[in-house]
């Protein structure tokens, strides 16, 4: 049976390619280029979806994925997100604005830093975070559930990348706390020996992550997360 992994980003495709997937429903057929949602809306709302699509959202982008992105392009300026050793995450101020704005009203001030306004598309499509990769505006239980699984998996790799590069478990725990703290913008001093060499660090994380197997990654997951993976994937 042909395994369709096109709904995953490139790093996830690389790790999952040798695993057996239980029967997975086909990904919803959407025209993301023209935006199915824009085609169904009318007037200014259609314009909003056509111009900005579902990218008025700044996803958590783990350190190794930033390294993968850096292989082909520079990182954009992140005015609404924090560069941390764990990866990139939206500021608390951004998150407040995002959650208090209805999706039809989300404007340019919430656009993802990876969005290319000139052709209304994602600049990092092959390496977009899993949250984006499994987001289909047409509700599907299966893919919605995979979003949580893959977010946890990417987060686990980002944490192990830190340990591999000399952070202690306690420091990683503190960094995880910052993802939800209101002063998340103040993480500069957490860079330790990579201070002022953030991009070198992201490169190194990707170099390290490329050699991982799905089996190793799976072994780092909490048992409850492993159980969620066991419902759709058989780890070799
Ligand atoms: S997933 Fe996003 S880009 Fe694709 S059709 Fe839906 S709203 Fe448009
Ligand atoms: S990473 Fe790409 S797909 Fe995800 S929100 Fe940003 S521009 Fe959109």
PDB file of C-alpha atoms and ligand atoms in Angstrom:
ATOM      1  CA  UNK A   1       0.000   0.000   0.000  1.00  0.00           C
ATOM      2  CA  UNK A   2       1.376   3.445  -0.894  1.00  0.00           C
ATOM      3  CA  UNK A   3       1.944   5.535   2.202  1.00  0.00           C
ATOM      4  CA  UNK A   4       0.916   9.143   1.696  1.00  0.00           C
ATOM      5  CA  UNK A   5       3.035  11.340   3.969  1.00  0.00           C
ATOM      6  CA  UNK A   6       2.518  14.526   2.007  1.00  0.00           C
ATOM      7  CA  UNK A   7       0.531  16.042   4.888  1.00  0.00           C
ATOM      8  CA  UNK A   8       3.649  16.073   7.089  1.00  0.00           C
ATOM      9  CA  UNK A   9       6.554  18.515   6.952  1.00  0.00           C
ATOM     10  CA  UNK A  10       9.892  17.272   5.524  1.00  0.00           C
ATOM     11  CA  UNK A  11      11.596  16.350   8.825  1.00  0.00           C
ATOM     12  CA  UNK A  12       8.546  14.393   9.987  1.00  0.00           C
ATOM     13  CA  UNK A  13       8.335  12.624   6.631  1.00  0.00           C
ATOM     14  CA  UNK A  14      11.985  11.647   7.075  1.00  0.00           C
ATOM     15  CA  UNK A  15      11.377  10.126  10.531  1.00  0.00           C
ATOM     16  CA  UNK A  16       8.054   8.472   9.707  1.00  0.00           C
ATOM     17  CA  UNK A  17       8.958   6.998   6.320  1.00  0.00           C
ATOM     18  CA  UNK A  18      10.046   3.613   7.715  1.00  0.00           C
ATOM     19  CA  UNK A  19       7.170   3.255  10.148  1.00  0.00           C
ATOM     20  CA  UNK A  20       3.930   1.423   9.442  1.00  0.00           C
ATOM     21  CA  UNK A  21       0.846   3.593   9.637  1.00  0.00           C
ATOM     22  CA  UNK A  22      -2.481   2.080  10.544  1.00  0.00           C
ATOM     23  CA  UNK A  23      -5.102   3.003   7.923  1.00  0.00           C
ATOM     24  CA  UNK A  24      -5.012   6.802   7.877  1.00  0.00           C
ATOM     25  CA  UNK A  25      -7.892   8.744   6.331  1.00  0.00           C
ATOM     26  CA  UNK A  26      -6.985  10.820   3.290  1.00  0.00           C
ATOM     27  CA  UNK A  27      -6.132  14.435   4.075  1.00  0.00           C
ATOM     28  CA  UNK A  28      -9.046  16.793   3.267  1.00  0.00           C
ATOM     29  CA  UNK A  29      -8.922  18.022  -0.265  1.00  0.00           C
ATOM     30  CA  UNK A  30      -8.454  21.775   0.033  1.00  0.00           C
ATOM     31  CA  UNK A  31      -7.201  24.352  -2.415  1.00  0.00           C
ATOM     32  CA  UNK A  32      -4.770  26.187  -0.139  1.00  0.00           C
ATOM     33  CA  UNK A  33      -3.288  28.083  -3.068  1.00  0.00           C
ATOM     34  CA  UNK A  34      -6.567  29.784  -3.886  1.00  0.00           C
ATOM     35  CA  UNK A  35      -7.918  29.117  -0.369  1.00  0.00           C
ATOM     36  CA  UNK A  36     -11.106  27.086  -0.269  1.00  0.00           C
ATOM     37  CA  UNK A  37     -12.241  29.178   2.666  1.00  0.00           C
ATOM     38  CA  UNK A  38     -11.930  32.402   0.654  1.00  0.00           C
ATOM     39  CA  UNK A  39     -13.933  30.832  -2.145  1.00  0.00           C
ATOM     40  CA  UNK A  40     -16.740  30.044   0.266  1.00  0.00           C
ATOM     41  CA  UNK A  41     -16.821  33.481   1.907  1.00  0.00           C
ATOM     42  CA  UNK A  42     -18.206  36.749   0.577  1.00  0.00           C
ATOM     43  CA  UNK A  43     -17.058  40.383   0.413  1.00  0.00           C
ATOM     44  CA  UNK A  44     -14.427  41.636   2.856  1.00  0.00           C
ATOM     45  CA  UNK A  45     -14.357  38.306   4.656  1.00  0.00           C
ATOM     46  CA  UNK A  46     -13.413  36.531   1.388  1.00  0.00           C
ATOM     47  CA  UNK A  47     -10.717  39.166   0.879  1.00  0.00           C
ATOM     48  CA  UNK A  48      -9.376  38.540   4.380  1.00  0.00           C
ATOM     49  CA  UNK A  49      -9.022  34.791   3.735  1.00  0.00           C
ATOM     50  CA  UNK A  50      -7.580  35.241   0.256  1.00  0.00           C
ATOM     51  CA  UNK A  51      -4.907  37.688   1.441  1.00  0.00           C
ATOM     52  CA  UNK A  52      -3.900  36.154   4.732  1.00  0.00           C
ATOM     53  CA  UNK A  53      -5.338  32.616   4.670  1.00  0.00           C
ATOM     54  CA  UNK A  54      -5.025  30.795   7.984  1.00  0.00           C
ATOM     55  CA  UNK A  55      -1.581  32.353   8.588  1.00  0.00           C
ATOM     56  CA  UNK A  56      -2.689  35.079  11.001  1.00  0.00           C
ATOM     57  CA  UNK A  57      -1.114  32.814  13.563  1.00  0.00           C
ATOM     58  CA  UNK A  58       2.464  32.531  14.852  1.00  0.00           C
ATOM     59  CA  UNK A  59       3.241  28.846  15.490  1.00  0.00           C
ATOM     60  CA  UNK A  60       5.759  27.482  17.966  1.00  0.00           C
ATOM     61  CA  UNK A  61       8.749  26.615  15.756  1.00  0.00           C
ATOM     62  CA  UNK A  62      11.191  24.228  17.454  1.00  0.00           C
ATOM     63  CA  UNK A  63      14.951  24.879  17.403  1.00  0.00           C
ATOM     64  CA  UNK A  64      15.828  22.045  14.980  1.00  0.00           C
ATOM     65  CA  UNK A  65      13.186  23.215  12.498  1.00  0.00           C
ATOM     66  CA  UNK A  66      14.670  26.721  12.552  1.00  0.00           C
ATOM     67  CA  UNK A  67      17.977  25.039  11.699  1.00  0.00           C
ATOM     68  CA  UNK A  68      16.322  23.203   8.779  1.00  0.00           C
ATOM     69  CA  UNK A  69      14.861  26.503   7.544  1.00  0.00           C
ATOM     70  CA  UNK A  70      18.284  28.164   7.812  1.00  0.00           C
ATOM     71  CA  UNK A  71      19.690  25.645   5.324  1.00  0.00           C
ATOM     72  CA  UNK A  72      17.916  27.443   2.499  1.00  0.00           C
ATOM     73  CA  UNK A  73      17.088  30.947   3.712  1.00  0.00           C
ATOM     74  CA  UNK A  74      17.644  33.593   6.368  1.00  0.00           C
ATOM     75  CA  UNK A  75      15.233  33.818   9.256  1.00  0.00           C
ATOM     76  CA  UNK A  76      12.880  36.801   9.020  1.00  0.00           C
ATOM     77  CA  UNK A  77      12.685  39.512  11.672  1.00  0.00           C
ATOM     78  CA  UNK A  78      10.449  38.300  14.496  1.00  0.00           C
ATOM     79  CA  UNK A  79       8.740  41.310  16.030  1.00  0.00           C
ATOM     80  CA  UNK A  80       5.943  39.306  17.652  1.00  0.00           C
ATOM     81  CA  UNK A  81       7.822  36.198  18.670  1.00  0.00           C
ATOM     82  CA  UNK A  82      10.656  35.286  20.994  1.00  0.00           C
ATOM     83  CA  UNK A  83      13.810  33.520  19.848  1.00  0.00           C
ATOM     84  CA  UNK A  84      14.627  31.057  22.574  1.00  0.00           C
ATOM     85  CA  UNK A  85      16.914  28.008  22.771  1.00  0.00           C
ATOM     86  CA  UNK A  86      13.772  25.844  22.607  1.00  0.00           C
ATOM     87  CA  UNK A  87      12.668  27.562  19.440  1.00  0.00           C
ATOM     88  CA  UNK A  88      10.487  30.433  18.415  1.00  0.00           C
ATOM     89  CA  UNK A  89       7.285  31.190  20.239  1.00  0.00           C
ATOM     90  CA  UNK A  90       4.788  34.049  20.076  1.00  0.00           C
ATOM     91  CA  UNK A  91       5.011  36.769  22.714  1.00  0.00           C
ATOM     92  CA  UNK A  92       2.386  36.858  25.428  1.00  0.00           C
ATOM     93  CA  UNK A  93       1.111  40.141  23.990  1.00  0.00           C
ATOM     94  CA  UNK A  94       0.646  38.470  20.594  1.00  0.00           C
ATOM     95  CA  UNK A  95      -1.195  35.543  22.153  1.00  0.00           C
ATOM     96  CA  UNK A  96      -3.540  37.907  23.980  1.00  0.00           C
ATOM     97  CA  UNK A  97      -4.372  39.763  20.776  1.00  0.00           C
ATOM     98  CA  UNK A  98      -4.771  36.502  18.850  1.00  0.00           C
ATOM     99  CA  UNK A  99      -7.210  34.973  21.292  1.00  0.00           C
ATOM    100  CA  UNK A 100      -9.293  38.126  21.638  1.00  0.00           C
ATOM    101  CA  UNK A 101      -9.777  38.520  17.850  1.00  0.00           C
ATOM    102  CA  UNK A 102     -12.322  36.509  15.887  1.00  0.00           C
ATOM    103  CA  UNK A 103     -10.672  34.573  13.047  1.00  0.00           C
ATOM    104  CA  UNK A 104     -12.581  36.504  10.368  1.00  0.00           C
ATOM    105  CA  UNK A 105     -11.179  39.740  11.823  1.00  0.00           C
ATOM    106  CA  UNK A 106      -7.526  38.678  12.154  1.00  0.00           C
ATOM    107  CA  UNK A 107      -5.528  41.188  10.174  1.00  0.00           C
ATOM    108  CA  UNK A 108      -1.976  41.935   9.093  1.00  0.00           C
ATOM    109  CA  UNK A 109      -0.882  42.659  12.638  1.00  0.00           C
ATOM    110  CA  UNK A 110      -1.294  38.945  13.424  1.00  0.00           C
ATOM    111  CA  UNK A 111       0.418  37.577  10.311  1.00  0.00           C
ATOM    112  CA  UNK A 112       3.025  34.883  10.810  1.00  0.00           C
ATOM    113  CA  UNK A 113       6.600  36.094  10.252  1.00  0.00           C
ATOM    114  CA  UNK A 114       7.058  33.262   7.715  1.00  0.00           C
ATOM    115  CA  UNK A 115       4.165  34.430   5.541  1.00  0.00           C
ATOM    116  CA  UNK A 116       5.047  35.930   2.181  1.00  0.00           C
ATOM    117  CA  UNK A 117       2.545  38.723   1.584  1.00  0.00           C
ATOM    118  CA  UNK A 118       3.564  39.245  -2.043  1.00  0.00           C
ATOM    119  CA  UNK A 119       2.138  35.893  -3.127  1.00  0.00           C
ATOM    120  CA  UNK A 120       0.069  34.976  -0.068  1.00  0.00           C
ATOM    121  CA  UNK A 121       1.998  31.824   0.741  1.00  0.00           C
ATOM    122  CA  UNK A 122       4.229  30.220   3.329  1.00  0.00           C
ATOM    123  CA  UNK A 123       7.970  30.813   2.829  1.00  0.00           C
ATOM    124  CA  UNK A 124       8.896  27.706   4.815  1.00  0.00           C
ATOM    125  CA  UNK A 125       6.290  25.237   3.535  1.00  0.00           C
ATOM    126  CA  UNK A 126       8.551  22.154   3.519  1.00  0.00           C
ATOM    127  CA  UNK A 127       9.656  22.921   7.076  1.00  0.00           C
ATOM    128  CA  UNK A 128       6.504  24.476   8.489  1.00  0.00           C
ATOM    129  CA  UNK A 129       5.776  23.436  12.084  1.00  0.00           C
ATOM    130  CA  UNK A 130       3.551  20.385  12.526  1.00  0.00           C
ATOM    131  CA  UNK A 131       0.761  22.586  13.902  1.00  0.00           C
ATOM    132  CA  UNK A 132       0.527  24.128  10.441  1.00  0.00           C
ATOM    133  CA  UNK A 133       1.200  20.887   8.568  1.00  0.00           C
ATOM    134  CA  UNK A 134      -1.824  19.102  10.029  1.00  0.00           C
ATOM    135  CA  UNK A 135      -4.105  22.121  10.107  1.00  0.00           C
ATOM    136  CA  UNK A 136      -7.010  21.730   7.726  1.00  0.00           C
ATOM    137  CA  UNK A 137      -9.717  24.349   8.063  1.00  0.00           C
ATOM    138  CA  UNK A 138     -12.198  21.618   7.226  1.00  0.00           C
ATOM    139  CA  UNK A 139     -12.727  19.836  10.539  1.00  0.00           C
ATOM    140  CA  UNK A 140     -11.382  16.304  10.695  1.00  0.00           C
ATOM    141  CA  UNK A 141     -11.006  14.563  14.030  1.00  0.00           C
ATOM    142  CA  UNK A 142      -8.081  12.431  12.885  1.00  0.00           C
ATOM    143  CA  UNK A 143      -5.842  15.317  11.813  1.00  0.00           C
ATOM    144  CA  UNK A 144      -6.880  17.511  14.719  1.00  0.00           C
ATOM    145  CA  UNK A 145      -5.714  14.792  17.101  1.00  0.00           C
ATOM    146  CA  UNK A 146      -2.443  14.403  15.197  1.00  0.00           C
ATOM    147  CA  UNK A 147      -1.721  18.089  15.777  1.00  0.00           C
ATOM    148  CA  UNK A 148      -1.359  17.482  19.531  1.00  0.00           C
ATOM    149  CA  UNK A 149       0.713  14.297  18.991  1.00  0.00           C
ATOM    150  CA  UNK A 150       3.150  15.929  16.603  1.00  0.00           C
ATOM    151  CA  UNK A 151       3.414  19.111  18.664  1.00  0.00           C
ATOM    152  CA  UNK A 152       4.505  16.950  21.622  1.00  0.00           C
ATOM    153  CA  UNK A 153       6.951  15.057  19.431  1.00  0.00           C
ATOM    154  CA  UNK A 154       8.555  18.231  18.043  1.00  0.00           C
ATOM    155  CA  UNK A 155       8.694  19.675  21.545  1.00  0.00           C
ATOM    156  CA  UNK A 156      10.423  16.505  22.854  1.00  0.00           C
ATOM    157  CA  UNK A 157      13.074  16.720  20.122  1.00  0.00           C
ATOM    158  CA  UNK A 158      13.634  20.430  20.904  1.00  0.00           C
ATOM    159  CA  UNK A 159      14.151  19.589  24.585  1.00  0.00           C
ATOM    160  CA  UNK A 160      16.546  16.730  23.851  1.00  0.00           C
ATOM    161  CA  UNK A 161      18.480  19.021  21.500  1.00  0.00           C
ATOM    162  CA  UNK A 162      19.045  21.312  24.481  1.00  0.00           C
ATOM    163  CA  UNK A 163      20.257  18.458  26.659  1.00  0.00           C
ATOM    164  CA  UNK A 164      22.560  17.326  23.853  1.00  0.00           C
ATOM    165  CA  UNK A 165      24.019  20.859  23.671  1.00  0.00           C
ATOM    166  CA  UNK A 166      24.767  21.151  27.398  1.00  0.00           C
ATOM    167  CA  UNK A 167      21.595  22.503  29.033  1.00  0.00           C
ATOM    168  CA  UNK A 168      20.585  20.741  32.243  1.00  0.00           C
ATOM    169  CA  UNK A 169      17.159  19.156  32.732  1.00  0.00           C
ATOM    170  CA  UNK A 170      16.334  21.895  35.229  1.00  0.00           C
ATOM    171  CA  UNK A 171      17.213  24.632  32.744  1.00  0.00           C
ATOM    172  CA  UNK A 172      15.070  22.972  30.100  1.00  0.00           C
ATOM    173  CA  UNK A 173      12.184  22.869  32.554  1.00  0.00           C
ATOM    174  CA  UNK A 174      12.563  26.604  33.240  1.00  0.00           C
ATOM    175  CA  UNK A 175      12.565  27.313  29.528  1.00  0.00           C
ATOM    176  CA  UNK A 176       9.397  25.301  29.083  1.00  0.00           C
ATOM    177  CA  UNK A 177       7.789  27.437  31.771  1.00  0.00           C
ATOM    178  CA  UNK A 178       8.657  30.567  29.822  1.00  0.00           C
ATOM    179  CA  UNK A 179       6.526  29.422  26.935  1.00  0.00           C
ATOM    180  CA  UNK A 180       3.560  30.344  29.096  1.00  0.00           C
ATOM    181  CA  UNK A 181       4.894  33.144  31.226  1.00  0.00           C
ATOM    182  CA  UNK A 182       4.023  36.764  30.627  1.00  0.00           C
ATOM    183  CA  UNK A 183       7.694  37.812  30.641  1.00  0.00           C
ATOM    184  CA  UNK A 184       8.653  35.303  27.947  1.00  0.00           C
ATOM    185  CA  UNK A 185      10.265  38.164  26.029  1.00  0.00           C
ATOM    186  CA  UNK A 186      13.117  38.170  28.568  1.00  0.00           C
ATOM    187  CA  UNK A 187      14.749  34.835  27.674  1.00  0.00           C
ATOM    188  CA  UNK A 188      17.970  36.356  26.264  1.00  0.00           C
ATOM    189  CA  UNK A 189      20.175  35.258  29.136  1.00  0.00           C
ATOM    190  CA  UNK A 190      19.123  31.593  28.712  1.00  0.00           C
ATOM    191  CA  UNK A 191      21.376  31.198  25.711  1.00  0.00           C
ATOM    192  CA  UNK A 192      24.354  30.210  27.878  1.00  0.00           C
ATOM    193  CA  UNK A 193      27.401  29.333  25.750  1.00  0.00           C
ATOM    194  CA  UNK A 194      25.419  30.055  22.565  1.00  0.00           C
ATOM    195  CA  UNK A 195      24.744  33.686  23.475  1.00  0.00           C
ATOM    196  CA  UNK A 196      25.062  35.807  20.293  1.00  0.00           C
ATOM    197  CA  UNK A 197      25.417  32.555  18.307  1.00  0.00           C
ATOM    198  CA  UNK A 198      21.742  31.658  18.176  1.00  0.00           C
ATOM    199  CA  UNK A 199      21.766  30.702  14.496  1.00  0.00           C
ATOM    200  CA  UNK A 200      24.806  28.440  14.986  1.00  0.00           C
ATOM    201  CA  UNK A 201      22.830  26.727  17.695  1.00  0.00           C
ATOM    202  CA  UNK A 202      19.776  26.188  15.463  1.00  0.00           C
ATOM    203  CA  UNK A 203      22.043  24.824  12.699  1.00  0.00           C
ATOM    204  CA  UNK A 204      23.644  22.438  15.146  1.00  0.00           C
ATOM    205  CA  UNK A 205      20.242  21.254  16.430  1.00  0.00           C
ATOM    206  CA  UNK A 206      19.166  20.386  12.902  1.00  0.00           C
ATOM    207  CA  UNK A 207      22.446  18.626  12.168  1.00  0.00           C
ATOM    208  CA  UNK A 208      21.935  16.531  15.317  1.00  0.00           C
ATOM    209  CA  UNK A 209      18.211  15.907  14.709  1.00  0.00           C
ATOM    210  CA  UNK A 210      18.751  14.630  11.155  1.00  0.00           C
ATOM    211  CA  UNK A 211      20.532  11.561  12.526  1.00  0.00           C
ATOM    212  CA  UNK A 212      17.711  10.588  14.923  1.00  0.00           C
ATOM    213  CA  UNK A 213      15.444   7.613  14.373  1.00  0.00           C
ATOM    214  CA  UNK A 214      11.744   7.590  15.134  1.00  0.00           C
ATOM    215  CA  UNK A 215      12.405   4.837  17.628  1.00  0.00           C
ATOM    216  CA  UNK A 216      14.736   7.067  19.665  1.00  0.00           C
ATOM    217  CA  UNK A 217      12.331   9.982  19.553  1.00  0.00           C
ATOM    218  CA  UNK A 218       9.437   7.749  20.607  1.00  0.00           C
ATOM    219  CA  UNK A 219      11.426   6.575  23.636  1.00  0.00           C
ATOM    220  CA  UNK A 220      11.600  10.181  24.923  1.00  0.00           C
ATOM    221  CA  UNK A 221       7.820  10.674  24.888  1.00  0.00           C
ATOM    222  CA  UNK A 222       5.643  10.451  27.985  1.00  0.00           C
ATOM    223  CA  UNK A 223       3.762   7.098  28.129  1.00  0.00           C
ATOM    224  CA  UNK A 224       0.457   8.926  27.587  1.00  0.00           C
ATOM    225  CA  UNK A 225       1.827  10.529  24.398  1.00  0.00           C
ATOM    226  CA  UNK A 226       3.269   7.192  23.245  1.00  0.00           C
ATOM    227  CA  UNK A 227      -0.192   5.683  23.704  1.00  0.00           C
ATOM    228  CA  UNK A 228      -1.643   8.345  21.389  1.00  0.00           C
ATOM    229  CA  UNK A 229       0.972   7.510  18.734  1.00  0.00           C
ATOM    230  CA  UNK A 230       0.221   3.804  19.124  1.00  0.00           C
ATOM    231  CA  UNK A 231      -3.293   4.418  17.807  1.00  0.00           C
ATOM    232  CA  UNK A 232      -2.057   5.380  14.325  1.00  0.00           C
ATOM    233  CA  UNK A 233       1.571   4.425  13.900  1.00  0.00           C
ATOM    234  CA  UNK A 234       3.618   1.285  14.506  1.00  0.00           C
ATOM    235  CA  UNK A 235       7.131   2.354  15.504  1.00  0.00           C
ATOM    236  CA  UNK A 236       9.695  -0.039  13.972  1.00  0.00           C
TER     237      UNK A 236
HETATM  238  S1  LIG B   1      -6.210  25.341   5.353  1.00  0.00           S
HETATM  239 FE1  LIG B   1      -5.876  27.572   5.321  1.00  0.00          FE
HETATM  240  S2  LIG B   1      -5.106  28.089   3.248  1.00  0.00           S
HETATM  241 FE2  LIG B   1      -5.995  26.029   3.186  1.00  0.00          FE
HETATM  242  S3  LIG B   1      -8.091  26.371   2.500  1.00  0.00           S
HETATM  243 FE3  LIG B   1      -8.133  26.336   4.752  1.00  0.00          FE
HETATM  244  S4  LIG B   1      -7.910  28.488   5.392  1.00  0.00           S
HETATM  245 FE4  LIG B   1      -7.326  28.357   3.223  1.00  0.00          FE
HETATM  246  S1  LIG B   2       4.613  28.745   9.232  1.00  0.00           S
HETATM  247 FE1  LIG B   2       3.805  28.970   7.177  1.00  0.00          FE
HETATM  248  S2  LIG B   2       1.888  27.794   7.190  1.00  0.00           S
HETATM  249 FE2  LIG B   2       2.458  28.187   9.321  1.00  0.00          FE
HETATM  250  S3  LIG B   2       1.350  30.056   9.908  1.00  0.00           S
HETATM  251 FE3  LIG B   2       3.417  30.627   9.215  1.00  0.00          FE
HETATM  252  S4  LIG B   2       3.191  31.126   7.034  1.00  0.00           S
HETATM  253 FE4  LIG B   2       1.390  29.943   7.654  1.00  0.00          FE
END
